[in-house]
Amino acid sequence: MRILLVGATGTLGRSVRDVLGERGHEIVTASRGGSDVSVDITDTESIRAMYGKVGEVDAVASAAGGVPWLPFGELSHQDVLDGVVGKVISQVELVRRGTAHVTGSFTLITGVLARDPVRTGTVASLANGAVEAFVRAAAIELPQRVNAVSPTVFTESVGAYGDLFAGFEPVPVRRAANAYVRSIEGHQTGQVYEIG
Amino acid sequence: MRILLVGATGTLGRSVRDVLGERGHEIVTASRGGSDVSVDITDTESIRAMYGKVGEVDAVASAAGGVPWLPFGELSHQDVLDGVVGKVISQVELVRRGTAHVTGSFTLITGVLARDPVRTGTVASLANGAVEAFVRAAAIELPQRVNAVSPTVFTESVGAYGDLFAGFEPVPVRRAANAYVRSIEGHQTGQVYEIG
């Protein structure tokens, strides 16, 4: 398949690229910089331009989306809005703008905080919960399939988060990448693949 | 208790007011118009002004939040943003702005579409999923308790929705109102009370 991978340069994105590549797929990478196509997913016009350059693909895999990490008492109104735009509206726009260019499936990224919160992760939790409910809803309206991958913390990222995920059992990022294969090559829709 | 009820004039809000009133609580009502205090919950400054007028309360009960209902293919970028501001950021701001004024608990409103989607309800689903995950996350950071009530369609509202909720078993709005009592008078936090 020809697959557009958005957020190709992060820990997860690199693993998704490796796993999909090993399975013989043609991968078109997109990210803010250093990929086949540049895109800022917080800007819906940038997403439109990306699809215009890339043309038709069988699948879109998103491993992109940023949110602020702050104690609840330090969050501003703008922080909450930034998180929603960064991880929710951005991925909704990947789907909304992509319906005319994608024949098979969309796979979005969410995460464990939707179900198991940690301190400073309020906006991440909110964003993940939104994406998971969106996937279930969009799946019953779209001709394309739509799923989400919802991993716990990665073994490869534990060091970067310090004690934030104390006691969480980390998983190798490759396990989350495999869930993208399952979403793209499988036939389910409206699913949230919880990894770990 | 002294309870601020936001969204006091809708089908649910009126029932919440009745049920809390019967239990002897003092209710301060807020809505766009026709209540003790006027508030536009999509405007964070209006929320700030509301708390300034109302002063300290034991609990906040929210029965407010609007989202666009449209087929996925007709949704604009602005529609998605409007829905997030209308039901998610609005209720987050009720909590964020309220922490200095509320001693006991916040009870927010979400709904069945977070788990069981219907066509034209993509933004409602997304918003509900966001609020439910937010409640779980905020509960582990805030000194106040935070819960959500997540009802299915109300017996009293079935006519207004036509066949949108075909086959859904409706519940009397009073059952959802009772969940506010459970949230406010009980001691749980981070809970989503699914009604129906």
Short mmCIF file of C-alpha atoms in Angstrom, two decimals:
data_model
loop_
_atom_site.label_atom_id
_atom_site.label_comp_id
_atom_site.label_asym_id
_atom_site.label_seq_id
_atom_site.Cartn_x
_atom_site.Cartn_y
_atom_site.Cartn_z
CA MET A 1 0.00 0.00 0.00
CA ARG A 2 0.96 3.66 -0.34
CA ILE A 3 0.82 5.12 3.18
CA LEU A 4 1.14 8.72 4.37
CA LEU A 5 2.85 8.76 7.77
CA VAL A 6 2.34 12.04 9.63
CA GLY A 7 4.69 12.65 12.54
CA ALA A 8 7.38 10.47 11.03
CA THR A 9 10.36 11.75 13.00
CA GLY A 10 9.41 10.99 16.60
CA THR A 11 10.09 7.84 18.60
CA LEU A 12 6.79 6.29 17.55
CA GLY A 13 6.83 7.64 13.98
CA ARG A 14 10.26 6.15 13.26
CA SER A 15 9.15 2.77 14.55
CA VAL A 16 5.93 2.89 12.50
CA ARG A 17 7.99 3.72 9.41
CA ASP A 18 10.33 0.78 10.08
CA VAL A 19 7.54 -1.72 10.68
CA LEU A 20 5.44 -0.63 7.69
CA GLY A 21 8.55 -0.54 5.48
CA GLU A 22 9.52 -4.07 6.47
CA ARG A 23 6.07 -5.18 5.31
CA GLY A 24 6.75 -3.79 1.83
CA HIS A 25 4.60 -0.69 1.97
CA GLU A 26 5.56 2.56 0.24
CA ILE A 27 5.80 5.23 2.94
CA VAL A 28 5.44 8.96 2.29
CA THR A 29 6.64 10.78 5.40
CA ALA A 30 5.35 14.11 6.69
CA SER A 31 6.36 16.25 9.66
CA ARG A 32 7.32 19.82 10.50
CA GLY A 33 10.73 19.25 8.88
CA GLY A 34 13.08 16.52 7.68
CA SER A 35 10.42 14.45 5.89
CA ASP A 36 9.21 13.99 2.30
CA VAL A 37 6.53 16.64 2.90
CA SER A 38 6.47 19.47 5.43
CA VAL A 39 3.27 19.98 7.40
CA ASP A 40 2.09 21.86 10.46
CA ILE A 41 -0.95 19.85 11.57
CA THR A 42 -2.18 22.68 13.80
CA ASP A 43 -2.81 24.64 10.56
CA THR A 44 -5.68 23.22 8.51
CA GLU A 45 -4.42 24.97 5.36
CA SER A 46 -1.05 23.25 5.78
CA ILE A 47 -2.89 19.90 5.94
CA ARG A 48 -4.80 20.78 2.77
CA ALA A 49 -1.53 21.64 1.02
CA MET A 50 0.05 18.37 2.21
CA TYR A 51 -2.73 16.28 0.69
CA GLY A 52 -2.47 18.31 -2.52
CA LYS A 53 1.24 17.43 -2.80
CA VAL A 54 0.92 13.78 -1.76
CA GLY A 55 -2.14 12.85 -3.86
CA GLU A 56 -4.00 9.61 -3.34
CA VAL A 57 -2.91 7.17 -0.64
CA ASP A 58 -4.33 3.92 0.69
CA ALA A 59 -3.87 4.88 4.33
CA VAL A 60 -2.91 7.71 6.67
CA ALA A 61 -1.02 6.89 9.86
CA SER A 62 -0.77 9.72 12.39
CA ALA A 63 1.89 9.64 15.09
CA ALA A 64 1.70 13.41 15.65
CA GLY A 65 0.17 15.72 18.19
CA GLY A 66 1.51 17.85 21.02
CA VAL A 67 -0.08 19.03 24.26
CA PRO A 68 1.14 21.16 27.17
CA TRP A 69 2.16 19.31 30.35
CA LEU A 70 1.46 21.47 33.38
CA PRO A 71 0.03 21.17 36.89
CA PHE A 72 -3.70 21.89 36.73
CA GLY A 73 -3.29 25.06 38.79
CA GLU A 74 -0.83 26.48 36.25
CA LEU A 75 -2.92 25.78 33.14
CA SER A 76 -4.20 28.86 31.30
CA HIS A 77 -7.25 29.01 29.06
CA GLN A 78 -4.83 29.23 26.13
CA ASP A 79 -2.95 26.09 27.26
CA VAL A 80 -6.14 24.05 27.14
CA LEU A 81 -7.00 25.45 23.71
CA ASP A 82 -3.45 24.78 22.47
CA GLY A 83 -3.67 21.16 23.57
CA VAL A 84 -7.01 20.66 21.86
CA VAL A 85 -5.74 22.24 18.65
CA GLY A 86 -2.43 20.35 18.89
CA LYS A 87 -3.73 16.82 19.28
CA VAL A 88 -7.51 16.77 18.65
CA ILE A 89 -8.49 19.31 15.99
CA SER A 90 -5.23 18.54 14.17
CA GLN A 91 -6.07 14.84 13.83
CA VAL A 92 -9.74 15.55 13.07
CA GLU A 93 -8.50 17.78 10.24
CA LEU A 94 -6.22 14.98 8.96
CA VAL A 95 -9.40 12.93 8.55
CA ARG A 96 -11.73 15.72 7.39
CA ARG A 97 -9.27 17.04 4.77
CA GLY A 98 -8.21 13.51 3.86
CA THR A 99 -11.54 11.96 2.92
CA ALA A 100 -11.07 12.94 -0.74
CA HIS A 101 -7.50 11.55 -0.91
CA VAL A 102 -7.53 8.37 1.19
CA THR A 103 -9.08 5.14 -0.06
CA GLY A 104 -8.57 2.80 2.89
CA SER A 105 -8.04 3.91 6.45
CA PHE A 106 -6.98 6.52 8.96
CA THR A 107 -5.07 5.52 12.10
CA LEU A 108 -4.77 8.20 14.79
CA ILE A 109 -2.69 8.38 17.96
CA THR A 110 -4.04 8.74 21.47
CA GLY A 111 -2.66 7.27 24.70
CA VAL A 112 -3.05 5.66 28.08
CA LEU A 113 -3.89 8.94 29.87
CA ALA A 114 -7.42 8.77 28.48
CA ARG A 115 -8.03 5.96 30.99
CA ASP A 116 -5.20 6.28 33.55
CA PRO A 117 -4.32 9.90 34.36
CA VAL A 118 -1.07 11.24 35.81
CA ARG A 119 -0.42 14.64 37.37
CA THR A 120 0.34 17.44 34.86
CA GLY A 121 -1.40 15.37 32.17
CA THR A 122 -4.90 16.88 32.31
CA VAL A 123 -4.78 18.29 28.80
CA ALA A 124 -3.25 15.09 27.43
CA SER A 125 -6.03 13.06 29.05
CA LEU A 126 -8.72 15.36 27.68
CA ALA A 127 -7.19 15.25 24.18
CA ASN A 128 -6.87 11.46 24.20
CA GLY A 129 -10.46 10.99 25.37
CA ALA A 130 -11.63 13.27 22.58
CA VAL A 131 -9.69 11.41 19.88
CA GLU A 132 -10.93 8.00 21.05
CA ALA A 133 -14.59 9.08 21.04
CA PHE A 134 -14.07 10.79 17.67
CA VAL A 135 -12.77 7.57 16.14
CA ARG A 136 -15.79 5.60 17.31
CA ALA A 137 -18.14 8.27 15.90
CA ALA A 138 -16.40 8.99 12.58
CA ALA A 139 -16.25 5.25 11.85
CA ILE A 140 -20.04 5.04 11.46
CA GLU A 141 -20.17 7.92 8.98
CA LEU A 142 -17.08 7.54 6.80
CA PRO A 143 -16.52 5.16 3.88
CA GLN A 144 -12.88 4.90 5.05
CA ARG A 145 -12.01 2.96 8.18
CA VAL A 146 -10.85 4.98 11.24
CA ASN A 147 -9.02 3.56 14.25
CA ALA A 148 -6.78 4.83 17.05
CA VAL A 149 -3.70 3.42 18.73
CA SER A 150 -3.60 4.10 22.48
CA PRO A 151 -0.26 3.00 23.95
CA THR A 152 1.09 3.31 27.47
CA VAL A 153 4.55 4.82 28.00
CA PHE A 154 7.29 3.40 25.75
CA THR A 155 10.32 1.59 27.11
CA GLU A 156 12.35 3.91 24.89
CA SER A 157 10.79 7.04 26.48
CA VAL A 158 10.72 6.14 30.16
CA GLY A 159 13.92 8.09 30.84
CA ALA A 160 12.49 11.28 29.36
CA TYR A 161 9.42 11.20 31.63
CA GLY A 162 11.23 10.52 34.91
CA ASP A 163 8.87 9.41 37.67
CA LEU A 164 5.73 10.73 35.95
CA PHE A 165 4.69 7.20 34.97
CA ALA A 166 5.95 5.53 38.16
CA GLY A 167 4.66 1.96 38.31
CA PHE A 168 3.29 1.98 34.76
CA GLU A 169 4.56 -1.10 32.87
CA PRO A 170 6.28 0.32 29.76
CA VAL A 171 6.00 -1.35 26.35
CA PRO A 172 8.51 -1.40 23.48
CA VAL A 173 7.48 1.20 20.91
CA ARG A 174 7.44 -1.56 18.30
CA ARG A 175 4.32 -3.01 19.94
CA ALA A 176 2.48 0.25 19.30
CA ALA A 177 3.84 0.32 15.74
CA ASN A 178 2.40 -3.14 15.18
CA ALA A 179 -1.03 -1.81 16.10
CA TYR A 180 -0.76 0.51 13.08
CA VAL A 181 -0.19 -2.58 10.91
CA ARG A 182 -3.25 -4.18 12.46
CA SER A 183 -5.34 -1.06 11.78
CA ILE A 184 -4.05 -0.56 8.21
CA GLU A 185 -3.93 -4.14 6.95
CA GLY A 186 -6.91 -5.38 8.98
CA HIS A 187 -10.57 -4.65 8.42
CA GLN A 188 -11.85 -3.24 11.70
CA THR A 189 -13.11 0.30 12.12
CA GLY A 190 -14.01 2.49 15.10
CA GLN A 191 -11.50 0.60 17.28
CA VAL A 192 -9.12 1.91 19.92
CA TYR A 193 -6.14 -0.45 20.15
CA GLU A 194 -4.95 -0.24 23.75
CA ILE A 195 -1.29 -1.23 23.96
CA GLY A 196 -0.06 -1.97 27.46
CA MET B 1 -25.43 23.26 50.59
CA ARG B 2 -25.17 26.36 48.40
CA ILE B 3 -24.98 25.11 44.81
CA LEU B 4 -24.34 27.02 41.59
CA LEU B 5 -26.32 25.41 38.76
CA VAL B 6 -25.05 26.40 35.32
CA GLY B 7 -27.41 25.73 32.44
CA ALA B 8 -30.43 25.94 34.68
CA THR B 9 -33.08 26.53 32.02
CA GLY B 10 -32.82 23.39 29.84
CA THR B 11 -34.67 20.10 30.24
CA LEU B 12 -31.90 18.66 32.41
CA GLY B 13 -31.12 21.89 34.28
CA ARG B 14 -34.74 22.34 35.37
CA SER B 15 -34.86 18.77 36.67
CA VAL B 16 -31.55 19.17 38.52
CA ARG B 17 -32.90 22.35 40.12
CA ASP B 18 -36.08 20.54 41.21
CA VAL B 19 -34.27 17.53 42.64
CA LEU B 20 -31.62 19.57 44.49
CA GLY B 21 -34.27 21.99 45.75
CA GLU B 22 -36.38 19.12 47.14
CA ARG B 23 -33.33 18.03 49.12
CA GLY B 24 -33.16 21.43 50.81
CA HIS B 25 -30.19 22.90 49.00
CA GLU B 26 -29.92 26.60 48.16
CA ILE B 27 -29.64 26.85 44.36
CA VAL B 28 -28.09 29.81 42.53
CA THR B 29 -29.03 29.49 38.86
CA ALA B 30 -26.92 30.66 35.91
CA SER B 31 -27.56 30.61 32.17
CA ARG B 32 -27.47 32.93 29.17
CA GLY B 33 -30.68 34.57 30.40
CA GLY B 34 -33.60 34.11 32.76
CA SER B 35 -31.52 32.95 35.74
CA ASP B 36 -30.12 34.54 38.91
CA VAL B 37 -26.85 35.25 37.08
CA SER B 38 -26.22 35.62 33.36
CA VAL B 39 -23.26 33.77 31.89
CA ASP B 40 -21.91 32.80 28.50
CA ILE B 41 -19.78 29.74 29.26
CA THR B 42 -18.00 29.97 25.89
CA ASP B 43 -16.43 33.22 27.20
CA THR B 44 -13.93 32.63 30.00
CA GLU B 45 -14.23 36.27 31.16
CA SER B 46 -17.99 35.80 31.55
CA ILE B 47 -17.29 32.76 33.75
CA ARG B 48 -14.86 34.80 35.83
CA ALA B 49 -17.49 37.53 36.26
CA MET B 50 -20.12 34.93 37.25
CA TYR B 51 -17.95 33.56 40.06
CA GLY B 52 -17.22 37.12 41.18
CA LYS B 53 -20.96 37.79 41.54
CA VAL B 54 -21.88 34.43 43.10
CA GLY B 55 -19.05 34.18 45.63
CA GLU B 56 -18.31 30.96 47.50
CA VAL B 57 -20.41 27.86 46.86
CA ASP B 58 -20.20 24.27 48.05
CA ALA B 59 -20.75 22.79 44.61
CA VAL B 60 -21.06 23.61 40.92
CA ALA B 61 -23.46 21.59 38.78
CA SER B 62 -23.14 22.07 35.03
CA ALA B 63 -25.98 21.11 32.71
CA ALA B 64 -24.71 23.37 29.94
CA GLY B 65 -22.83 22.96 26.68
CA GLY B 66 -23.77 23.08 23.03
CA VAL B 67 -22.29 21.39 19.98
CA PRO B 68 -23.11 21.44 16.24
CA TRP B 69 -25.01 18.41 14.87
CA LEU B 70 -24.02 17.81 11.25
CA PRO B 71 -23.16 14.93 8.93
CA PHE B 72 -19.38 14.42 9.02
CA GLY B 73 -19.03 15.49 5.39
CA GLU B 74 -20.65 18.85 6.14
CA LEU B 75 -18.54 19.71 9.20
CA SER B 76 -16.18 22.66 8.82
CA HIS B 77 -12.99 23.27 10.77
CA GLN B 78 -14.91 26.02 12.61
CA ASP B 79 -17.76 23.64 13.52
CA VAL B 80 -15.33 21.29 15.26
CA LEU B 81 -13.72 24.19 17.10
CA ASP B 82 -17.14 25.60 18.07
CA GLY B 83 -18.16 22.25 19.55
CA VAL B 84 -14.96 21.96 21.55
CA VAL B 85 -15.32 25.51 22.87
CA GLY B 86 -19.05 25.01 23.51
CA LYS B 87 -18.95 21.85 25.58
CA VAL B 88 -15.31 21.07 26.53
CA ILE B 89 -13.31 24.27 27.07
CA SER B 90 -16.43 25.87 28.58
CA GLN B 91 -16.72 23.20 31.28
CA VAL B 92 -12.94 23.06 31.83
CA GLU B 93 -13.12 26.82 32.44
CA LEU B 94 -15.98 26.33 34.92
CA VAL B 95 -13.55 24.16 36.90
CA ARG B 96 -10.36 26.18 36.28
CA ARG B 97 -11.98 29.52 37.18
CA GLY B 98 -13.97 27.90 39.98
CA THR B 99 -11.18 26.39 42.07
CA ALA B 100 -10.93 29.55 44.19
CA HIS B 101 -14.70 29.75 44.80
CA VAL B 102 -15.87 26.15 45.22
CA THR B 103 -15.23 24.17 48.40
CA GLY B 104 -16.77 20.79 47.56
CA SER B 105 -17.33 19.49 44.08
CA PHE B 106 -17.84 20.08 40.38
CA THR B 107 -20.31 17.96 38.40
CA LEU B 108 -20.07 18.26 34.61
CA ILE B 109 -22.34 17.02 31.83
CA THR B 110 -21.33 14.63 29.06
CA GLY B 111 -23.46 11.95 27.36
CA VAL B 112 -23.97 8.55 25.84
CA LEU B 113 -22.39 9.49 22.50
CA ALA B 114 -18.94 9.17 24.06
CA ARG B 115 -19.50 5.40 23.99
CA ASP B 116 -22.38 4.86 21.51
CA PRO B 117 -22.19 7.21 18.50
CA VAL B 118 -25.01 8.23 16.18
CA ARG B 119 -24.78 9.85 12.74
CA THR B 120 -24.35 13.66 12.82
CA GLY B 121 -23.03 13.38 16.37
CA THR B 122 -19.27 13.29 15.70
CA VAL B 123 -18.58 16.56 17.50
CA ALA B 124 -20.85 15.62 20.40
CA SER B 125 -19.01 12.30 20.76
CA LEU B 126 -15.62 13.99 20.65
CA ALA B 127 -16.69 16.59 23.23
CA ASN B 128 -18.15 13.96 25.59
CA GLY B 129 -15.03 11.80 25.38
CA ALA B 130 -12.92 14.84 26.20
CA VAL B 131 -15.02 15.83 29.24
CA GLU B 132 -15.01 12.28 30.64
CA ALA B 133 -11.23 11.93 30.37
CA PHE B 134 -10.82 15.44 31.80
CA VAL B 135 -12.86 14.53 34.87
CA ARG B 136 -10.72 11.46 35.55
CA ALA B 137 -7.54 13.54 35.21
CA ALA B 138 -8.58 16.69 37.10
CA ALA B 139 -9.77 14.53 40.01
CA ILE B 140 -6.22 13.47 40.87
CA GLU B 141 -4.94 17.06 40.97
CA LEU B 142 -7.74 19.10 42.52
CA PRO B 143 -8.66 19.43 46.20
CA GLN B 144 -12.31 19.61 45.06
CA ARG B 145 -14.08 16.51 43.78
CA VAL B 146 -14.90 16.36 40.04
CA ASN B 147 -17.40 13.99 38.42
CA ALA B 148 -19.45 13.81 35.23
CA VAL B 149 -22.99 12.67 34.49
CA SER B 150 -23.30 10.82 31.18
CA PRO B 151 -26.95 10.12 30.36
CA THR B 152 -28.53 8.52 27.33
CA VAL B 153 -31.40 10.31 25.58
CA PHE B 154 -34.17 11.55 27.89
CA THR B 155 -37.75 10.32 27.66
CA GLU B 156 -38.72 14.00 27.67
CA SER B 157 -36.45 14.75 24.64
CA VAL B 158 -37.08 11.76 22.40
CA GLY B 159 -39.59 13.68 20.28
CA ALA B 160 -37.10 16.46 19.56
CA TYR B 161 -34.49 14.03 18.23
CA GLY B 162 -36.76 12.03 15.93
CA ASP B 163 -35.16 8.78 14.80
CA LEU B 164 -31.61 9.84 15.63
CA PHE B 165 -31.58 7.64 18.73
CA ALA B 166 -33.65 4.82 17.21
CA GLY B 167 -33.53 1.79 19.49
CA PHE B 168 -31.83 3.62 22.35
CA GLU B 169 -33.75 3.02 25.59
CA PRO B 170 -34.61 6.52 26.88
CA VAL B 171 -34.46 7.40 30.59
CA PRO B 172 -36.53 9.95 32.54
CA VAL B 173 -34.47 13.14 32.97
CA ARG B 174 -34.97 12.80 36.73
CA ARG B 175 -32.66 9.77 36.73
CA ALA B 176 -29.86 11.95 35.37
CA ALA B 177 -30.73 14.67 37.89
CA ASN B 178 -30.36 12.11 40.69
CA ALA B 179 -26.81 11.43 39.53
CA TYR B 180 -26.01 15.09 40.34
CA VAL B 181 -27.24 14.44 43.89
CA ARG B 182 -25.00 11.38 44.08
CA SER B 183 -22.02 13.40 42.84
CA ILE B 184 -22.68 16.41 45.11
CA GLU B 185 -23.72 14.70 48.33
CA GLY B 186 -21.53 11.62 47.89
CA HIS B 187 -17.77 11.38 48.28
CA GLN B 188 -16.50 9.92 45.02
CA THR B 189 -14.29 11.79 42.58
CA GLY B 190 -13.11 11.18 39.01
CA GLN B 191 -16.28 9.23 38.26
CA VAL B 192 -18.45 9.20 35.15
CA TYR B 193 -22.01 8.27 36.12
CA GLU B 194 -23.47 6.52 33.10
CA ILE B 195 -27.27 6.79 33.16
CA GLY B 196 -29.04 4.43 30.78
#
